[in-house]
Coordinates of C-alpha atoms in Angstrom, one line a residue:
X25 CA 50.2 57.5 65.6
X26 CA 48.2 58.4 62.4
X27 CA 45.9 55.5 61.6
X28 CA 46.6 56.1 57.8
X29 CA 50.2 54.7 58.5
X30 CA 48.7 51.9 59.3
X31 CA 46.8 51.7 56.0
X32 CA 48.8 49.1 53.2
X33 CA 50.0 50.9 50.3
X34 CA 47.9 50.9 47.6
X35 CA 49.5 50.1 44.2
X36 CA 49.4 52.8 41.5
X37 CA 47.0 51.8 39.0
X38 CA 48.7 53.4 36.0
X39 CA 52.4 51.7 35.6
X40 CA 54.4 54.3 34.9
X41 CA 57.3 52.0 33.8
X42 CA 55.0 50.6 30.7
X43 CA 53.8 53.7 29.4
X44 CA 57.7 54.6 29.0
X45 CA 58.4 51.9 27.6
X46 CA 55.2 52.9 25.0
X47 CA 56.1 56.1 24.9
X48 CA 59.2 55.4 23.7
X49 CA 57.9 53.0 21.1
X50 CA 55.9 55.4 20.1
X51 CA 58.4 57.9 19.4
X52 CA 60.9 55.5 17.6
X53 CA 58.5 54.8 15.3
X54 CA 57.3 58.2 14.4
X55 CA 61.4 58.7 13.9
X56 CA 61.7 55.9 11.6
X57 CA 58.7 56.4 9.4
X58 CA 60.3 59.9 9.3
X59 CA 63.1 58.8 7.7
X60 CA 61.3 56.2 5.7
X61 CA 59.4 59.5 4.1
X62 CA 56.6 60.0 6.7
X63 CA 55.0 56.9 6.1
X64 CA 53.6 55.7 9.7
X65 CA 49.7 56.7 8.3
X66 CA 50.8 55.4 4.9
X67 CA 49.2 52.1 3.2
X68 CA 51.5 49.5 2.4
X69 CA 50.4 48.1 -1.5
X70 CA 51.9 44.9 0.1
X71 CA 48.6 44.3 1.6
X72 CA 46.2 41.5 0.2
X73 CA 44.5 40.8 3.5
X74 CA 42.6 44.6 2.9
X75 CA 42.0 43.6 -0.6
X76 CA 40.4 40.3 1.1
X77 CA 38.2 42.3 3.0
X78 CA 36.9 44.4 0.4
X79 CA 36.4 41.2 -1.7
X80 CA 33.9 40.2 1.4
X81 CA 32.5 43.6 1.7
X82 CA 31.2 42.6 -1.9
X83 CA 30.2 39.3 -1.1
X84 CA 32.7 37.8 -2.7
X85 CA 35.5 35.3 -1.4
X86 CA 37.7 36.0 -5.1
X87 CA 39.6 39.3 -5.4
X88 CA 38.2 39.8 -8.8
X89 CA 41.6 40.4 -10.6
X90 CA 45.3 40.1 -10.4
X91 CA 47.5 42.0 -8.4
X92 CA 51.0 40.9 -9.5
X93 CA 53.4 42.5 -6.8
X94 CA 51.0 40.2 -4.4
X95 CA 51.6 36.4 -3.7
X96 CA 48.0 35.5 -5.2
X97 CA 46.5 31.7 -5.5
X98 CA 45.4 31.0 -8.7
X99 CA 42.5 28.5 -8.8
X100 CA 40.1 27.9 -11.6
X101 CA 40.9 30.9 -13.2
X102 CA 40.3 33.2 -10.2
X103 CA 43.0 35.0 -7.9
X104 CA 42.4 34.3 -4.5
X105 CA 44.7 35.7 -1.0
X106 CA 46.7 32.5 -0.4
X107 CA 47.5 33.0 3.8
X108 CA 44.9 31.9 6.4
X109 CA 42.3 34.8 6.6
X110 CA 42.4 36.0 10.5
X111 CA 44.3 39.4 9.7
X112 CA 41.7 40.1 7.0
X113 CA 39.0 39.8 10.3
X114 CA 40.8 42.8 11.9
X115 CA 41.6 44.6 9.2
X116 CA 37.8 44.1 7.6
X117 CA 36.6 47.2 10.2
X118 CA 39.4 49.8 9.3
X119 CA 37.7 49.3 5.6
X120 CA 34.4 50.9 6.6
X121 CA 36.3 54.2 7.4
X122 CA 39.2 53.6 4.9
X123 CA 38.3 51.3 2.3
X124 CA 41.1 49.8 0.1
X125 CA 43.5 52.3 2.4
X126 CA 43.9 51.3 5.6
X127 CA 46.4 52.4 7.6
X128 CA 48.1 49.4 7.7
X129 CA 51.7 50.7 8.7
X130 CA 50.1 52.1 11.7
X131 CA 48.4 49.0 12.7
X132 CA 51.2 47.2 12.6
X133 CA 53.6 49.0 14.6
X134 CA 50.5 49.7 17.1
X135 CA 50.3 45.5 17.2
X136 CA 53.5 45.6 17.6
X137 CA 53.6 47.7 20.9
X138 CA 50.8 45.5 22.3
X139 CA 52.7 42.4 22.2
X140 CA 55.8 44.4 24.1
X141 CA 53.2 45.4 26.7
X142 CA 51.8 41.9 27.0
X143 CA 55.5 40.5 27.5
X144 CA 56.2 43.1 29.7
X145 CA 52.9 42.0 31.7
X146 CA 54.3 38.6 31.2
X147 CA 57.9 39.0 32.8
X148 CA 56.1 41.1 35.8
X149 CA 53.8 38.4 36.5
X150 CA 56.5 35.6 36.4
X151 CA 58.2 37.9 39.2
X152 CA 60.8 39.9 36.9
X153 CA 62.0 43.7 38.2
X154 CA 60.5 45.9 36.4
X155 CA 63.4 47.5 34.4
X156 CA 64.6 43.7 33.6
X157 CA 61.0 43.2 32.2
X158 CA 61.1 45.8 29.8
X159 CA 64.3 45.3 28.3
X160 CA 63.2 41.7 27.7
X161 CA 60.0 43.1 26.3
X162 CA 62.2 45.2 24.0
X163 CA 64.1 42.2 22.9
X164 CA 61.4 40.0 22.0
X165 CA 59.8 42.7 19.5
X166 CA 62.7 45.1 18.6
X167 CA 65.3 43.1 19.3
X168 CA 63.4 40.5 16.8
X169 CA 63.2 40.4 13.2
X170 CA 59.4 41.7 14.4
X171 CA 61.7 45.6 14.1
X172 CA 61.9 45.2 10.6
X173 CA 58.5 43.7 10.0
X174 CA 56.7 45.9 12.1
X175 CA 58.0 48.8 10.0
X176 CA 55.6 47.6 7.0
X177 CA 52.0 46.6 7.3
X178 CA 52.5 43.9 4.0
X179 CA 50.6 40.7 4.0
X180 CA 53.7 38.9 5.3
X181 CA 54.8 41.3 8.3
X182 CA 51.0 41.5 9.4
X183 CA 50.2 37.8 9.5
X184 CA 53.6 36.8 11.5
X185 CA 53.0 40.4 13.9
X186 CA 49.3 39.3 14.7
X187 CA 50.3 35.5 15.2
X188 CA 53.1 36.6 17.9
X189 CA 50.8 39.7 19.9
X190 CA 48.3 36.7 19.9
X191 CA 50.4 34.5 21.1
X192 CA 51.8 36.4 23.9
X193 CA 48.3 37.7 24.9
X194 CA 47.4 33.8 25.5
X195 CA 50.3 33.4 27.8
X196 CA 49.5 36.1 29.9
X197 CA 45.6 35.0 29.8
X198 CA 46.8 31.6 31.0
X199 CA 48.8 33.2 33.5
X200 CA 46.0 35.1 34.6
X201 CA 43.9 31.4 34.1
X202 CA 41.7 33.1 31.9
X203 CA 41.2 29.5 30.1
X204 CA 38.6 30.3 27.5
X205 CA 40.3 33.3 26.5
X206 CA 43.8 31.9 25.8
X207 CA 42.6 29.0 23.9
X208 CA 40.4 31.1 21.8
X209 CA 43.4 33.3 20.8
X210 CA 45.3 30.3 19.7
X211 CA 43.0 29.6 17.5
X212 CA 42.8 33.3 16.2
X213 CA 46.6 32.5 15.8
X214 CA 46.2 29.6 13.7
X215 CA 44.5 31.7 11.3
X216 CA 47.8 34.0 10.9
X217 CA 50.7 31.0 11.4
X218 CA 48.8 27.5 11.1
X219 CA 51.8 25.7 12.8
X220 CA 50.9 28.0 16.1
X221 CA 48.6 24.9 16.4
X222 CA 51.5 23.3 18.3
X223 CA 50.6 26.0 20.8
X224 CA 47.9 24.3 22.0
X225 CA 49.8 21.4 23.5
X226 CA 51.6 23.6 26.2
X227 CA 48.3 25.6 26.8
X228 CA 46.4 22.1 27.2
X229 CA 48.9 20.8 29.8
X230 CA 49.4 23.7 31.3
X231 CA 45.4 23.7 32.8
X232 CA 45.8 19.9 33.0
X233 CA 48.3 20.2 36.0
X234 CA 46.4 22.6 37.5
X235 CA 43.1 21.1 37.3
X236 CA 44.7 17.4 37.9
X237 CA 43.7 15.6 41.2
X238 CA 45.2 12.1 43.1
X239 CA 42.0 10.3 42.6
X240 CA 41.2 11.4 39.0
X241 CA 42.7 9.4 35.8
X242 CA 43.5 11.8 32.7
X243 CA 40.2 11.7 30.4
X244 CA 38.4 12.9 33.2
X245 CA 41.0 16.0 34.6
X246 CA 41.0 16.3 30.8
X247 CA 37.6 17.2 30.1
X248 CA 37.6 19.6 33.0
X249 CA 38.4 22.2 29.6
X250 CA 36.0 21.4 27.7
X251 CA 34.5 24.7 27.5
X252 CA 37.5 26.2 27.0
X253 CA 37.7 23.9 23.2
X254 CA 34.4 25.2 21.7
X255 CA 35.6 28.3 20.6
X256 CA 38.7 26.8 18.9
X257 CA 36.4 24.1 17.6
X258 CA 33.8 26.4 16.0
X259 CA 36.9 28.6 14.8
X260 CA 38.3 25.6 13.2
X261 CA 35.0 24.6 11.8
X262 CA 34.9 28.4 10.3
X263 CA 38.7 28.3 8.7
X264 CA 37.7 24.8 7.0
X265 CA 34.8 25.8 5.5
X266 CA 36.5 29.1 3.9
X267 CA 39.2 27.1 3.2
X268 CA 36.3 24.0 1.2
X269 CA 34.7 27.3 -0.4
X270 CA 37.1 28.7 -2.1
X271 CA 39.7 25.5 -2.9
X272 CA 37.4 22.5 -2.1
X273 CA 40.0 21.0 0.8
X274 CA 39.4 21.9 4.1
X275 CA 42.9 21.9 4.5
X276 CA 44.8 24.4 1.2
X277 CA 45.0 27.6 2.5
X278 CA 45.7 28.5 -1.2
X279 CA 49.6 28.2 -0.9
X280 CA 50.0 25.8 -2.9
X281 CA 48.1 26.9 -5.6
X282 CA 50.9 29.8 -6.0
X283 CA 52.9 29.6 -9.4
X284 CA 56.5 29.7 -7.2
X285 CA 55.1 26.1 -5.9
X286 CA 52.7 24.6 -8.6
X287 CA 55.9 24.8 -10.8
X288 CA 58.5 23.3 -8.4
X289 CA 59.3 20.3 -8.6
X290 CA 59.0 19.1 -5.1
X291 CA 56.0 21.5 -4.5
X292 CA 55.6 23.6 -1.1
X293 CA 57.1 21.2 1.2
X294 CA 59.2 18.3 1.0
X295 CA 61.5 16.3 3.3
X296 CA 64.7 17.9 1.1
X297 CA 64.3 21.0 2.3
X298 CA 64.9 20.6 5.7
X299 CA 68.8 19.8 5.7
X300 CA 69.5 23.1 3.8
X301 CA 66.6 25.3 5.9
X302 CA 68.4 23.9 8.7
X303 CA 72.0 24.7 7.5
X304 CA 71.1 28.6 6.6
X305 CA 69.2 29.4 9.5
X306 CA 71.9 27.7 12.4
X307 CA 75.3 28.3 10.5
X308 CA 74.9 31.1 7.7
X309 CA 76.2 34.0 9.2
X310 CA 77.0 38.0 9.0
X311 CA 80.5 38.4 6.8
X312 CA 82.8 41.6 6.8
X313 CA 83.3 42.7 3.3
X314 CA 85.6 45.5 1.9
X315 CA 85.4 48.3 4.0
X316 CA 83.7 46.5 6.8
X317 CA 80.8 46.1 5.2
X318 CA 78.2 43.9 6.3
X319 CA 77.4 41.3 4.1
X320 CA 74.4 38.9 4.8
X321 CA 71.7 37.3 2.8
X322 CA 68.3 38.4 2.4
X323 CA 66.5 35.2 1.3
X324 CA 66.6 32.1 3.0
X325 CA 67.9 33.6 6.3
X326 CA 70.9 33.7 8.6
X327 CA 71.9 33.0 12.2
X328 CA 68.4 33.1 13.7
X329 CA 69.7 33.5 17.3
X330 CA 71.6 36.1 16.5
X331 CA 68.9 37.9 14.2
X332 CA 66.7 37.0 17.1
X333 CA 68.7 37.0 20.4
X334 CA 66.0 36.1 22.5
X335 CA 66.9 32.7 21.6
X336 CA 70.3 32.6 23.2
X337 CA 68.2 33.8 26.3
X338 CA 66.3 30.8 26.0
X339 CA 69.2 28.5 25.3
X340 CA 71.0 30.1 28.8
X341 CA 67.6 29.7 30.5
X342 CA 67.7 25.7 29.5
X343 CA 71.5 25.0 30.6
X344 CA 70.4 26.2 33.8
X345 CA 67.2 24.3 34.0
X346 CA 69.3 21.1 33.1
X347 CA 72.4 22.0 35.1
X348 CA 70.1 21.9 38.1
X349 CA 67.5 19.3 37.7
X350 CA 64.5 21.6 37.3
X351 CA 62.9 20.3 33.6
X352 CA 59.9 19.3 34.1
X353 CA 57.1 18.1 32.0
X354 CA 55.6 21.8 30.9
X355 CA 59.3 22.7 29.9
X356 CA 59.8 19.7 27.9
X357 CA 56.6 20.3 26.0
X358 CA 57.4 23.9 25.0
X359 CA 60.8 22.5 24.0
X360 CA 59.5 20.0 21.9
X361 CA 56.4 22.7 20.1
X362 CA 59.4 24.5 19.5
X363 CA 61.1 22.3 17.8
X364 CA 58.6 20.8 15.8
X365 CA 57.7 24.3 14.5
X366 CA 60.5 24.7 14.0
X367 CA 61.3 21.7 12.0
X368 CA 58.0 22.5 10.0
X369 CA 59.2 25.4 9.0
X370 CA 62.5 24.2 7.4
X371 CA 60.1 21.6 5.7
X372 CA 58.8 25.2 3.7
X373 CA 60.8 25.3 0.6
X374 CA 61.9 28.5 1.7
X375 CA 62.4 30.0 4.7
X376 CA 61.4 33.8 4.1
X377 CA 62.1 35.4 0.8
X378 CA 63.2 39.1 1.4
X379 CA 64.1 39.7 5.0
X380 CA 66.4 40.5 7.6
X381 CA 67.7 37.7 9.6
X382 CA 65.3 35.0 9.7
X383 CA 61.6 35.9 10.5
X384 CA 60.3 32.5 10.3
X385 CA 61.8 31.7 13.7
X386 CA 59.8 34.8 15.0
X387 CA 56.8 32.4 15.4
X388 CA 58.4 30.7 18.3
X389 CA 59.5 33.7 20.5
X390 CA 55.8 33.5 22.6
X391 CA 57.0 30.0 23.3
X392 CA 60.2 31.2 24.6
X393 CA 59.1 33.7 26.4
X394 CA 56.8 31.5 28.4
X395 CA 59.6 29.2 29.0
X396 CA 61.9 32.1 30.1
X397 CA 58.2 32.9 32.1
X398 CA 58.4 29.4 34.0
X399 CA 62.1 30.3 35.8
X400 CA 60.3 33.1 37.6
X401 CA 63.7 35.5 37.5
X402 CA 64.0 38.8 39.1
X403 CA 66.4 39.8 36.9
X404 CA 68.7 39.4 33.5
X405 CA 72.1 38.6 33.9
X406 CA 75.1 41.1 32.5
X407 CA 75.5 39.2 29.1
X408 CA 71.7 38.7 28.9
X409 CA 71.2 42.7 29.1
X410 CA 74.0 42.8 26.4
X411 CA 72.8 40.5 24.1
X412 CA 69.2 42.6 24.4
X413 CA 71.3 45.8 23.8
X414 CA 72.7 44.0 20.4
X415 CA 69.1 42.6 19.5
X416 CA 67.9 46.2 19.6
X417 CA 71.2 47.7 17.7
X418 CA 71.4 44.7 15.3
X419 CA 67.9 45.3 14.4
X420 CA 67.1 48.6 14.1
X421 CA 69.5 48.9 11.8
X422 CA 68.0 45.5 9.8
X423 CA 65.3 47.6 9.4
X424 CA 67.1 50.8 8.0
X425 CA 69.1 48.6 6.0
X426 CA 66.3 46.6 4.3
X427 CA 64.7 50.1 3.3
X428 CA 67.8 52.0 2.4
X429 CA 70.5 49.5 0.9
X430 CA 67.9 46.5 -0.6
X431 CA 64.5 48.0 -0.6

């Protein structure tokens, strides 16, 4: 006998299946920028995060004037970007070769194909064939109101894209127990979503069971991370400061120094919001009009689980769970981030002004993802692979619709 038959198989190091999958990505968005008027190397004016990076390029931390198609703070006198500043850190290098014009549309969509390869990593690793891992990929970005956002590189879309590839890069790093890594892109993710704090509770517990020992008590199992918190600490330190510097509270962001709150009456956020939040979001749907038109809102949101079906995924996944006995203290603690976020959220006096479906609720898909990680599945089940199927349909057409019919 040969002694190479002996020899294991090697595995290929190039996965084939992926770079389909980006290939295909790829291809649907050169197709919709296409019909969007060949806009994938375009720069969205909807962008305040380059306009923030040029305002540091000149050492300052005001833009210098008004831009009234922008959400702008308004402080002092001066007009400030009023989102936390991360995506103005990744964008601040695309300035040096094309200052106020970054390709932003590009960057986007580009961010947006990352975070499908990291969830496709993700489902692999948690045991998932590999055609089941990219359609649940698929669903979590273009089955997602992330379609529609990643179609745009506005201050809005690029804040919420960045907060979810971030997010999903920190699962697979603490799948990989790559500690210092995954918290240090939570806290990168705070910067673009500042409730994606709550992910840290998951991540912490996460390590804690797998550093914990019989004899040990919890400070001291705890403090096993401690080199895994300085980097969030000294990025927190960083996002206060910027934050005292330009609004003297190491807390405002600059939100609430925008007109649309300053002159509500209830301000930003307030316990009043929540019941109606709550209502749109969970019982608003998709009407038929004349002609079979689709009717839906496009402030405020709709059905978020079936804008985002990735969520009835995760509502199967925790029937199951319950059903037979397998929750568990890390899938209790995702629950409960989730909801909290969620519940933080519909505190917001709105919940996403012009959108399709309800991009809010996009912020929790990581979380989801790494609950659907935990069942360690080989495969989707039929109405699983149909709802993904829908997400994709559904949303692709969100985003034609939100350019063609309200754009």
């Amino acid at each position: 006998m040969d002694q190479r038959t002996l020899q294991p198989k090697k595995r290929p190091c190039v996965d084939a299946t992926l770079l389909c999958m980006l290939a295909l990505m790829a291809f649907g968005y050169l197709l919709l920028h296409d019909l969007l008027g060949g806009t994938l190397l375009s720069h969205s004016a909807w962008d305040s995060y380059t306009l923030q990076a040029m305002a540091w390029r000149r050492g300052s931390l005001s833009l210098g004037q008004n831009y009234p198609w922008l959400e702008l703070a308004v402080y002092q006198g001066e007009y400030y970007v009023s989102f936390p500043p991360f995506p103005s850190v990744v964008l601040l290098p695309f300035t040096f070769l094309f200052g106020e014009n970054t390709p932003n549309n590009l960057i986007i969509a580009i961010v947006t194909m990352a975070t499908a390869a990291l969830a496709y990593r993700c489902l692999r690793r948690a045991g998932m064939r590999e055609t089941c891992a990219v359609l649940g990929a698929l669903l979590l970005t273009w089955g997602s109101n992330l379609m529609w956002m990643s179609t745009n590189g506005g201050v809005w879309f690029m804040a919420q894209a960045l907060n979810m590839f971030l997010l999903t890069w920190a699962l697979h790093c603490a799948m990989c127990k790559r500690r210092v890594l995954a918290y240090a892109l939570v806290a990168f993710a705070v910067g673009c979503r500042p409730f994606s704090a709550l992910a840290f509770f998951p991540l912490f517990l996460f390590f804690y069971l797998q550093d914990r020992r019989p004899d040990e008590g919890f400070c001291k199992t705890a403090l096993r991370q401690w080199k895994a918190f300085l980097i969030p600490l000294g990025v927190a330190a960083a996002y206060m400061w910027y934050n005292y510097a330009r609004f003297g509270s190491v807390l405002e962001f600059g939100h609430n120094y925008l007109p649309e709150f300053t002159e509500a009456e209830n301000g930003q956020f307030h316990l009043s919001y929540i019941f109606a939040n709550l209502k749109n979001i969970f019982l608003r749907p998709i009407a038929f009009g004349e002609g079979l038109s689709l009717e839906y809102p496009v402030f405020d949101g709709f059905l978020f689980y079936v804008a985002n079906p990735f969520f009835l995924l995760l509502f199967g996944q925790i029937v199951s769970d319950a059903r037979h006995r397998q929750m568990d203290a890390m899938r209790y603690v995702l629950l409960a981030a989730m909801l909290l976020n969620l519940l933080l959220l519909c505190w917001h006096k709105t919940f996403g002004g012009w959108q399709f479906g309800a991009r809010y609720t996009c912020d929790l898909l990581p979380l989801a993802l790494a609950y659907l990680c935990l069942a360690k599945r080989q495969s989707l089940c039929r109405w699983e692979r149909f709802a993904a199927w829908f997400g994709i349909l559904l949303n692709v057409y969100g985003a034609l619709a939100m350019n063609f019919l309200h754009g």
